[in-house]
Amino acid sequence: MTDETVAQNAHEDGSRACLVTGASGYIGGRLVPELLDAGYRVRCLVRTPHKLRDHPWAGRVEIVQGDVTDAASVARAMTGMDVAYYLVHALGTGRDFERTDRQAARVFGEQARRAGVRRLVYLGGLTPAEVPERELSPHLRSRAEVGHILLASGVPTAVLRAAVIIGSGSASFEMLRYLTERLPVMVTPRWVHTRIQPIAVRDVLRLLVGCAKLPPDVSRAFDVGGPEVLTYLDMMQRYASAAGLPRRVILRVPVLTPGLSSHWVGLVTPVPAAIARPLTESLRHEVVCHENDIERYVPSPPGHPLGLDRALALALQRVREAQVVTRWSSAAVPGAPSDPLPTDPDWAGGSLYTDVREREADVPPEALWRVVEGIGGENGWYSFPLAWAVRGWLDRLVGGVGLRRGRRDARRLRVGDSLDFWRVEEIERGRLLRLRAEMRLPGLAWLEMRVDDDGGDVRYRQRALFHPRGLLGHLYWWSVSPFHAVVFGGMARNIVRAAARAQDDEGRHDRDPAATGHGASG
């Protein structure tokens, strides 16, 4: 939809309209479908519209291209809106991020007032009441300043102040995940003993949606958090338990300053240093809710707010069950707020190791697919049989299923079929076969085989995927990766060759019916 038609379409169906900034980000990308499900019309203001292309809701929203620092584009986006969500910040953009945040908040508030917007909603950071704002970390100081600017805009504003958000893809959660998974013994700075009140991403989204209906006389900040107050160290140990990891050994080193800590986090995790530094600096301060007034306006349903263990379980479940289809295949889309999204940063979702192979196939796609669907069991795995046999024996030695299960049918597979030490997780007949490993592993593994036909250009694409659990999982991948060229490379090459041989055999049989026994009695 073009910018010129935005104003004309405002209020056509009489429903409340919401503007969402930051829709290509972590919270914004999850808030949009929640608003749509709640019956709101949604417009998104984004700098790069194509980033929203792969979202399942992209066709249900209006999109305005622009920047929150540009008054003209913000004014255009505000036209006809009832509620405007401010979910952007300049964290990680450089040393001037405070100035950029200040300018953007002023533009947003001014244009909202001029457009007659009835409500602003902003998700900021939880700050300690006993610490003067000038002494806060630059990150927290900037988030607090943005809240003040929006509250002073003349438009009724709800500022939700949250600490660590628990959900796959959240920068704070990803830092927690990587630190805990990669280091069974950790040398940590003083801030691991800082008290924190984390909140599940589902509760954050529930409160953001609920704020759209706040009475017009409510314009204030609200502290929001989960039901537990604990230290960062407690969170690490609880994460280890939820992920099935041994209890972590923590060695505290008081000399690790926030600056040194950010470099340490950068070495251990893939979270960019420009993001890790302000996050670690913020952990100097205790961030605990001092009030729960939001409950009067947006009451919690039964079971909410979620406790840490439940929030961790949901985040980890989404990685295990949904990450394959949202990261590695376009066959499905995420269906819950905890799911990874296509626009999540590359470092979100935990470590993911891949081995990718691709071969051109000079055969019809159906001939190649027959070989793919016939893999395993008596037909074998088309590469280094001894290596597959040894892997099966080793699996049985540690109590796994090994290669003894074979396959149900020699030619056809269906979802749920066992296939040696794999299980068929997804099959799109003629196009895609995805297997999930059921061997004993320090992590989760998949093998994906795809037949692509682009106007007669047939290609075989193969991906082995491994999501490690703990340090042992990383060591396992690196110990077996030297053999991948032989095992997986040979597999891709031999599958294509087998399809070509089968096609040649079929051609000879067509040319010589006697070769198949047909016509001998004619």
Coordinates of C-alpha atoms in Angstrom, one line a residue, residues 130 173 209 278 299 366 408 471:
E130 CA 17.1 5.0 44.7
F173 CA 17.8 -13.7 27.1
V209 CA -2.1 -4.8 24.0
P278 CA 25.1 -1.3 27.4
P299 CA -5.7 -7.6 35.2
E366 CA 10.6 -37.2 -9.8
R408 CA 8.4 -49.2 7.5
L471 CA 29.8 -27.2 26.0

